[in-house]
Amino acid sequence: MLLPATGNSASMATKIPAEKFGKCQCETHHSKSILQQILNKENGSETKWHQQHGSPHCSTRSRGCPCLDRKRVVLRTPEATCRRASEVLLKTSTFIRNLPSFYQMPWEDQFVLIQQNWVPLFVLGMAQEGVDFDLKEIPATSLLKKILLNQSSTAMRELGSSSAGASLAEVEKMRNLLWKFWDLDISAKEYAYLKGIILFNSECHVLKCLPYVQSLQQEAQKALMEFISTMFHGNLGRFALILQLITSLRDIDADAIEELFFRPVLGEATVNALLIETLCIRPVWR
C-alpha cells in the first residue's frame, strides 16, 4: 500500500477575527514631502493579527498593497508556536520514513523530492494539526534617526531591505491557505493521500526515476478521488478544489517559513539540511 494509515485528524483552531498591522502607507497622499513620508513610517507596530473584522480569507495583499511586502513579522508566542511547528516537522519526517516506495528511489531523487516539497508538506501538516498563531510586527528602523546620526549612506540601502522576521505578505499567504483547508474540514485519510501527491511531485523533471514517481503520484491521486467520490456521493468538485489548494501550497516562500518558525530553534541551519540528515538521505557506497 502506498500510504500508511493515520490517526484521527487534529481539532481545528478556533476562528478569531483579525486586524491589519498599522495603517497602510498606500492610503497616504503621495504629494507629501520626503520628511513627512519618513515620519509616517513610525506608526504603531505591534498591532495584533487577530482583530480585523471580516473573513480571514480577505487580505490587503489581494488588493495589490505593496506595504505587506515591506512589513516584517515574528511570532507573538515563539516558544509555544515553534514547539508545535517542530512537532509538525517531526510528523512529516515520520510519514516519509514510513513510505518504502520513497526509499526504493536513488538517493539523488530522494534529495530532490525533499528539497522541492518540504514546504508544502510542512504547511499541509500545520493545517492537519490545526496550528494557528499570533504575530507581531517588527518596527521599521527610523530612517530619520539614521540621517540625524550621519548614517544616511547605509540608511538608503537599508530602506527597502529586510532585517529580521518574515515577510508579512508571505505569512498572510500561508494563513489564508490554512483557513481554506480548515473550511473544507479535510479528513485524516484525505491528508494522507495529499501528502503522497505532494511528495511524489512529477514536476521535478530532473529525477532519475521520473516515471516511477509519476506512477506513485497518480496512484495517490486516484486513491484520493475514489475516497472523495465514495464519501461525498460522487462530488468531484471537492477533489478539484483540493488539488488547486495543493498548487497554491507550492507558492509559499521557504525563507519565510524558516524565518518565522525555525530560526529561533535552528539558528543558521536549514530545514532542508535537517530533513536530509534525519531521513538518512546519502550516497550508498558499494
mmCIF file of C-alpha atoms in Angstrom:
data_model
loop_
_atom_site.group_PDB
_atom_site.id
_atom_site.type_symbol
_atom_site.label_atom_id
_atom_site.label_comp_id
_atom_site.label_asym_id
_atom_site.label_seq_id
_atom_site.Cartn_x
_atom_site.Cartn_y
_atom_site.Cartn_z
ATOM 1 C CA MET A 1 0.000 0.000 0.000
ATOM 2 C CA LEU A 2 1.341 3.448 -0.896
ATOM 3 C CA LEU A 3 0.369 5.360 2.226
ATOM 4 C CA PRO A 4 0.323 4.371 5.885
ATOM 5 C CA ALA A 5 -2.788 4.572 7.993
ATOM 6 C CA THR A 6 -3.170 7.736 10.038
ATOM 7 C CA GLY A 7 -4.888 8.588 13.259
ATOM 8 C CA ASN A 8 -7.747 10.950 13.833
ATOM 9 C CA SER A 9 -7.457 14.430 12.437
ATOM 10 C CA ALA A 10 -6.448 17.029 14.997
ATOM 11 C CA SER A 11 -9.017 19.559 16.070
ATOM 12 C CA MET A 12 -9.002 22.818 14.203
ATOM 13 C CA ALA A 13 -8.078 26.148 15.710
ATOM 14 C CA THR A 14 -10.974 28.388 16.655
ATOM 15 C CA LYS A 15 -11.580 31.166 14.193
ATOM 16 C CA ILE A 16 -10.735 34.564 15.619
ATOM 17 C CA PRO A 17 -11.257 37.826 13.708
ATOM 18 C CA ALA A 18 -8.081 39.532 12.560
ATOM 19 C CA GLU A 19 -6.831 43.120 12.299
ATOM 20 C CA LYS A 20 -4.487 44.964 9.966
ATOM 21 C CA PHE A 21 -0.953 45.769 11.039
ATOM 22 C CA GLY A 22 -0.936 49.513 11.433
ATOM 23 C CA LYS A 23 -2.108 51.867 8.682
ATOM 24 C CA CYS A 24 -1.346 51.113 5.073
ATOM 25 C CA GLN A 25 1.143 53.625 3.729
ATOM 26 C CA CYS A 26 -0.512 53.373 0.296
ATOM 27 C CA GLU A 27 -3.511 55.249 1.711
ATOM 28 C CA THR A 28 -1.488 58.430 2.311
ATOM 29 C CA HIS A 29 -1.174 61.230 -0.208
ATOM 30 C CA HIS A 30 1.817 60.848 -2.498
ATOM 31 C CA SER A 31 2.309 64.624 -2.608
ATOM 32 C CA LYS A 32 3.697 64.704 0.944
ATOM 33 C CA SER A 33 7.290 65.720 1.433
ATOM 34 C CA ILE A 34 10.042 63.148 1.855
ATOM 35 C CA LEU A 35 10.409 64.121 5.524
ATOM 36 C CA GLN A 36 6.694 63.589 6.111
ATOM 37 C CA GLN A 37 6.885 60.183 4.477
ATOM 38 C CA ILE A 38 9.842 59.278 6.680
ATOM 39 C CA LEU A 39 7.976 60.344 9.825
ATOM 40 C CA ASN A 40 4.870 58.459 8.750
ATOM 41 C CA LYS A 41 6.793 55.203 8.820
ATOM 42 C CA GLU A 42 6.945 55.437 12.614
ATOM 43 C CA ASN A 43 3.406 54.205 13.161
ATOM 44 C CA GLY A 44 2.135 51.582 15.604
ATOM 45 C CA SER A 45 3.993 48.333 15.073
ATOM 46 C CA GLU A 46 2.702 45.592 17.326
ATOM 47 C CA THR A 47 -0.960 45.504 16.455
ATOM 48 C CA LYS A 48 -2.403 42.060 16.871
ATOM 49 C CA TRP A 49 -3.229 39.950 13.826
ATOM 50 C CA HIS A 50 -6.466 38.544 15.257
ATOM 51 C CA GLN A 51 -8.691 41.614 15.407
ATOM 52 C CA GLN A 52 -9.524 42.517 11.788
ATOM 53 C CA HIS A 53 -13.247 42.458 11.150
ATOM 54 C CA GLY A 54 -14.239 40.254 8.277
ATOM 55 C CA SER A 55 -13.188 36.928 6.819
ATOM 56 C CA PRO A 56 -9.577 35.839 7.396
ATOM 57 C CA HIS A 57 -9.504 34.917 3.705
ATOM 58 C CA CYS A 58 -9.783 38.560 2.682
ATOM 59 C CA SER A 59 -6.370 40.184 2.572
ATOM 60 C CA THR A 60 -4.846 43.533 1.724
ATOM 61 C CA ARG A 61 -2.414 41.540 -0.397
ATOM 62 C CA SER A 62 -5.216 40.586 -2.773
ATOM 63 C CA ARG A 63 -5.829 44.303 -3.393
ATOM 64 C CA GLY A 64 -2.234 44.814 -4.518
ATOM 65 C CA CYS A 65 -0.953 46.725 -1.489
ATOM 66 C CA PRO A 66 2.875 46.849 -1.575
ATOM 67 C CA CYS A 67 3.110 47.663 2.146
ATOM 68 C CA LEU A 68 2.780 43.987 3.043
ATOM 69 C CA ASP A 69 5.948 43.269 1.089
ATOM 70 C CA ARG A 70 7.903 45.677 3.297
ATOM 71 C CA LYS A 71 6.486 44.699 6.687
ATOM 72 C CA ARG A 72 8.242 42.030 8.735
ATOM 73 C CA VAL A 73 6.620 39.947 11.452
ATOM 74 C CA VAL A 74 7.613 37.487 14.162
ATOM 75 C CA LEU A 75 5.616 35.123 16.336
ATOM 76 C CA ARG A 76 3.952 36.644 19.376
ATOM 77 C CA THR A 77 4.487 33.422 21.360
ATOM 78 C CA PRO A 78 7.581 31.897 19.709
ATOM 79 C CA GLU A 79 8.304 29.240 22.310
ATOM 80 C CA ALA A 80 4.885 27.572 22.103
ATOM 81 C CA THR A 81 4.424 28.020 18.359
ATOM 82 C CA CYS A 82 7.933 26.881 17.427
ATOM 83 C CA ARG A 83 7.408 23.785 19.548
ATOM 84 C CA ARG A 84 4.217 22.943 17.670
ATOM 85 C CA ALA A 85 5.901 23.654 14.333
ATOM 86 C CA SER A 86 8.749 21.324 15.275
ATOM 87 C CA GLU A 87 6.229 18.619 16.147
ATOM 88 C CA VAL A 88 4.621 19.046 12.717
ATOM 89 C CA LEU A 89 8.027 18.736 11.043
ATOM 90 C CA LEU A 90 8.753 15.584 13.048
ATOM 91 C CA LYS A 91 5.425 14.024 11.997
ATOM 92 C CA THR A 92 6.171 14.951 8.390
ATOM 93 C CA SER A 93 9.558 13.236 8.658
ATOM 94 C CA THR A 94 7.944 10.150 10.208
ATOM 95 C CA PHE A 95 5.379 9.990 7.422
ATOM 96 C CA ILE A 96 8.117 9.982 4.772
ATOM 97 C CA ARG A 97 10.238 7.467 6.677
ATOM 98 C CA ASN A 98 7.302 5.027 6.734
ATOM 99 C CA LEU A 99 6.988 5.001 2.941
ATOM 100 C CA PRO A 100 9.005 2.087 1.495
ATOM 101 C CA SER A 101 8.402 3.441 -2.002
ATOM 102 C CA PHE A 102 10.366 6.595 -1.137
ATOM 103 C CA TYR A 103 13.488 4.641 -0.182
ATOM 104 C CA GLN A 104 13.307 2.496 -3.316
ATOM 105 C CA MET A 105 14.423 5.521 -5.320
ATOM 106 C CA PRO A 106 18.045 6.645 -5.794
ATOM 107 C CA TRP A 107 19.301 8.915 -3.023
ATOM 108 C CA GLU A 108 19.623 11.772 -5.524
ATOM 109 C CA ASP A 109 15.888 11.595 -6.244
ATOM 110 C CA GLN A 110 15.107 11.457 -2.529
ATOM 111 C CA PHE A 111 17.212 14.578 -2.052
ATOM 112 C CA VAL A 112 15.420 16.486 -4.836
ATOM 113 C CA LEU A 113 11.949 15.492 -3.636
ATOM 114 C CA ILE A 114 12.674 16.696 -0.097
ATOM 115 C CA GLN A 115 14.318 19.890 -1.296
ATOM 116 C CA GLN A 116 11.427 20.751 -3.610
ATOM 117 C CA ASN A 117 8.492 19.648 -1.454
ATOM 118 C CA TRP A 118 9.230 20.084 2.261
ATOM 119 C CA VAL A 119 7.490 23.474 2.398
ATOM 120 C CA PRO A 120 4.069 22.364 1.063
ATOM 121 C CA LEU A 121 4.323 19.192 3.166
ATOM 122 C CA PHE A 122 5.020 21.262 6.282
ATOM 123 C CA VAL A 123 2.181 23.727 5.654
ATOM 124 C CA LEU A 124 -0.188 20.823 4.979
ATOM 125 C CA GLY A 125 0.905 19.356 8.306
ATOM 126 C CA MET A 126 0.188 22.677 10.034
ATOM 127 C CA ALA A 127 -3.312 22.557 8.561
ATOM 128 C CA GLN A 128 -3.877 18.954 9.682
ATOM 129 C CA GLU A 129 -2.720 19.708 13.232
ATOM 130 C CA GLY A 130 -4.799 22.905 13.421
ATOM 131 C CA VAL A 131 -1.796 25.101 14.269
ATOM 132 C CA ASP A 132 -2.835 28.743 14.406
ATOM 133 C CA PHE A 133 -0.599 31.538 15.679
ATOM 134 C CA ASP A 134 -0.471 35.228 16.567
ATOM 135 C CA LEU A 135 2.000 37.679 15.074
ATOM 136 C CA LYS A 136 3.569 40.987 15.959
ATOM 137 C CA GLU A 137 5.155 43.418 13.563
ATOM 138 C CA ILE A 138 8.822 44.368 13.793
ATOM 139 C CA PRO A 139 9.167 48.176 13.976
ATOM 140 C CA ALA A 140 10.884 49.607 10.920
ATOM 141 C CA THR A 141 14.210 51.238 11.727
ATOM 142 C CA SER A 142 13.799 55.009 11.689
ATOM 143 C CA LEU A 143 15.399 56.431 8.550
ATOM 144 C CA LEU A 144 15.222 59.932 10.033
ATOM 145 C CA LYS A 145 17.167 58.741 13.085
ATOM 146 C CA LYS A 146 19.844 57.269 10.849
ATOM 147 C CA ILE A 147 20.118 60.515 8.901
ATOM 148 C CA LEU A 148 20.431 62.565 12.084
ATOM 149 C CA LEU A 149 23.159 60.207 13.277
ATOM 150 C CA ASN A 150 25.073 60.668 9.997
ATOM 151 C CA GLN A 151 24.251 57.159 8.841
ATOM 152 C CA SER A 152 22.417 58.238 5.683
ATOM 153 C CA SER A 153 24.720 56.257 3.369
ATOM 154 C CA THR A 154 23.561 52.977 4.853
ATOM 155 C CA ALA A 155 20.050 54.180 5.599
ATOM 156 C CA MET A 156 19.048 54.455 1.967
ATOM 157 C CA ARG A 157 20.398 50.996 1.218
ATOM 158 C CA GLU A 158 18.510 49.537 4.161
ATOM 159 C CA LEU A 159 15.232 51.305 3.437
ATOM 160 C CA GLY A 160 13.916 48.551 1.196
ATOM 161 C CA SER A 161 15.759 45.663 2.768
ATOM 162 C CA SER A 162 14.597 43.161 5.348
ATOM 163 C CA SER A 163 16.432 42.815 8.628
ATOM 164 C CA ALA A 164 14.734 40.138 10.714
ATOM 165 C CA GLY A 165 11.432 38.335 10.789
ATOM 166 C CA ALA A 166 9.349 37.023 7.918
ATOM 167 C CA SER A 167 7.564 38.895 5.157
ATOM 168 C CA LEU A 168 4.000 39.705 6.220
ATOM 169 C CA ALA A 169 2.843 39.123 2.636
ATOM 170 C CA GLU A 170 4.246 35.580 2.605
ATOM 171 C CA VAL A 171 2.908 34.752 6.066
ATOM 172 C CA GLU A 172 -0.517 36.065 5.130
ATOM 173 C CA LYS A 173 -0.457 33.872 2.023
ATOM 174 C CA MET A 174 0.185 30.845 4.222
ATOM 175 C CA ARG A 175 -2.506 31.760 6.751
ATOM 176 C CA ASN A 176 -5.120 32.230 4.035
ATOM 177 C CA LEU A 177 -4.372 28.733 2.730
ATOM 178 C CA LEU A 178 -4.616 27.273 6.233
ATOM 179 C CA TRP A 179 -8.098 28.741 6.646
ATOM 180 C CA LYS A 180 -9.160 27.296 3.282
ATOM 181 C CA PHE A 181 -8.037 23.819 4.347
ATOM 182 C CA TRP A 182 -9.834 24.188 7.674
ATOM 183 C CA ASP A 183 -13.026 25.326 5.952
ATOM 184 C CA LEU A 184 -13.014 22.107 3.906
ATOM 185 C CA ASP A 185 -12.791 20.007 7.098
ATOM 186 C CA ILE A 186 -10.385 17.567 5.453
ATOM 187 C CA SER A 187 -10.232 14.077 6.948
ATOM 188 C CA ALA A 188 -7.115 12.199 8.084
ATOM 189 C CA LYS A 189 -7.260 9.908 5.044
ATOM 190 C CA GLU A 190 -7.512 12.837 2.669
ATOM 191 C CA TYR A 191 -4.472 14.448 4.324
ATOM 192 C CA ALA A 192 -2.519 11.194 3.897
ATOM 193 C CA TYR A 193 -3.315 10.996 0.190
ATOM 194 C CA LEU A 194 -2.481 14.685 -0.235
ATOM 195 C CA LYS A 195 0.940 14.182 1.333
ATOM 196 C CA GLY A 196 1.620 11.409 -1.167
ATOM 197 C CA ILE A 197 0.556 13.645 -4.064
ATOM 198 C CA ILE A 198 2.833 16.438 -2.846
ATOM 199 C CA LEU A 199 5.869 14.307 -2.022
ATOM 200 C CA PHE A 200 5.859 12.379 -5.296
ATOM 201 C CA ASN A 201 5.968 15.540 -7.360
ATOM 202 C CA SER A 202 6.086 14.601 -11.032
ATOM 203 C CA GLU A 203 7.021 18.186 -11.955
ATOM 204 C CA CYS A 204 10.594 17.522 -10.752
ATOM 205 C CA HIS A 205 11.879 16.645 -14.213
ATOM 206 C CA VAL A 206 15.486 16.156 -13.058
ATOM 207 C CA LEU A 207 14.550 12.925 -11.292
ATOM 208 C CA LYS A 208 16.282 9.759 -12.447
ATOM 209 C CA CYS A 209 13.164 7.695 -11.721
ATOM 210 C CA LEU A 210 10.615 10.201 -13.030
ATOM 211 C CA PRO A 211 8.216 7.560 -14.476
ATOM 212 C CA TYR A 212 8.223 5.757 -11.116
ATOM 213 C CA VAL A 213 7.450 8.999 -9.261
ATOM 214 C CA GLN A 214 4.711 9.837 -11.757
ATOM 215 C CA SER A 215 3.086 6.451 -11.159
ATOM 216 C CA LEU A 216 3.191 6.968 -7.382
ATOM 217 C CA GLN A 217 1.602 10.391 -7.679
ATOM 218 C CA GLN A 218 -1.094 9.074 -9.985
ATOM 219 C CA GLU A 219 -1.796 6.256 -7.535
ATOM 220 C CA ALA A 220 -2.236 8.750 -4.686
ATOM 221 C CA GLN A 221 -4.473 10.982 -6.834
ATOM 222 C CA LYS A 222 -6.642 8.026 -7.829
ATOM 223 C CA ALA A 223 -6.969 6.913 -4.202
ATOM 224 C CA LEU A 224 -7.988 10.443 -3.149
ATOM 225 C CA MET A 225 -10.518 10.740 -5.976
ATOM 226 C CA GLU A 226 -12.102 7.384 -5.140
ATOM 227 C CA PHE A 227 -12.276 8.252 -1.439
ATOM 228 C CA ILE A 228 -13.939 11.616 -2.121
ATOM 229 C CA SER A 229 -16.329 10.055 -4.643
ATOM 230 C CA THR A 230 -17.403 7.479 -2.056
ATOM 231 C CA MET A 231 -17.647 9.804 0.936
ATOM 232 C CA PHE A 232 -19.204 12.771 -0.858
ATOM 233 C CA HIS A 233 -21.602 10.951 -3.206
ATOM 234 C CA GLY A 234 -19.630 11.453 -6.411
ATOM 235 C CA ASN A 235 -18.998 15.181 -5.822
ATOM 236 C CA LEU A 236 -15.641 15.605 -7.544
ATOM 237 C CA GLY A 237 -15.760 19.379 -7.193
ATOM 238 C CA ARG A 238 -14.146 18.860 -3.797
ATOM 239 C CA PHE A 239 -11.376 16.836 -5.439
ATOM 240 C CA ALA A 240 -10.644 19.624 -7.932
ATOM 241 C CA LEU A 241 -10.680 22.279 -5.203
ATOM 242 C CA ILE A 242 -8.239 20.359 -3.007
ATOM 243 C CA LEU A 243 -5.844 19.826 -5.911
ATOM 244 C CA GLN A 244 -5.992 23.554 -6.609
ATOM 245 C CA LEU A 245 -5.021 24.266 -2.994
ATOM 246 C CA ILE A 246 -2.037 21.923 -3.362
ATOM 247 C CA THR A 247 -0.827 24.007 -6.297
ATOM 248 C CA SER A 248 -1.067 27.145 -4.144
ATOM 249 C CA LEU A 249 0.972 25.476 -1.391
ATOM 250 C CA ARG A 250 3.954 25.328 -3.742
ATOM 251 C CA ASP A 251 3.984 29.137 -3.980
ATOM 252 C CA ILE A 252 4.807 29.646 -0.293
ATOM 253 C CA ASP A 253 8.302 31.001 0.287
ATOM 254 C CA ALA A 254 10.661 28.638 2.130
ATOM 255 C CA ASP A 255 12.661 31.514 3.638
ATOM 256 C CA ALA A 256 9.531 32.931 5.278
ATOM 257 C CA ILE A 257 8.706 29.552 6.833
ATOM 258 C CA GLU A 258 12.247 29.071 8.160
ATOM 259 C CA GLU A 259 12.475 32.641 9.470
ATOM 260 C CA LEU A 260 9.138 32.519 11.262
ATOM 261 C CA PHE A 261 9.055 29.010 12.734
ATOM 262 C CA PHE A 262 12.595 27.617 12.796
ATOM 263 C CA ARG A 263 15.165 30.418 13.042
ATOM 264 C CA PRO A 264 14.746 30.629 16.848
ATOM 265 C CA VAL A 265 15.329 26.861 17.038
ATOM 266 C CA LEU A 266 17.828 26.046 14.283
ATOM 267 C CA GLY A 267 19.804 29.280 14.078
ATOM 268 C CA GLU A 268 21.509 29.409 10.687
ATOM 269 C CA ALA A 269 20.845 25.731 9.892
ATOM 270 C CA THR A 270 18.217 24.981 7.241
ATOM 271 C CA VAL A 271 15.153 22.769 7.483
ATOM 272 C CA ASN A 272 16.111 21.086 4.235
ATOM 273 C CA ALA A 273 19.506 20.039 5.630
ATOM 274 C CA LEU A 274 17.857 18.834 8.850
ATOM 275 C CA LEU A 275 15.390 16.653 6.953
ATOM 276 C CA ILE A 276 18.100 15.240 4.705
ATOM 277 C CA GLU A 277 20.050 14.203 7.800
ATOM 278 C CA THR A 278 17.006 12.913 9.683
ATOM 279 C CA LEU A 279 15.843 10.798 6.752
ATOM 280 C CA CYS A 280 19.370 9.414 6.218
ATOM 281 C CA ILE A 281 19.486 10.534 2.599
ATOM 282 C CA ARG A 282 23.075 9.991 1.487
ATOM 283 C CA PRO A 283 25.079 8.126 -1.169
ATOM 284 C CA VAL A 284 25.196 4.363 -0.793
ATOM 285 C CA TRP A 285 28.802 3.167 -1.063
ATOM 286 C CA ARG A 286 29.224 -0.225 -2.585
#
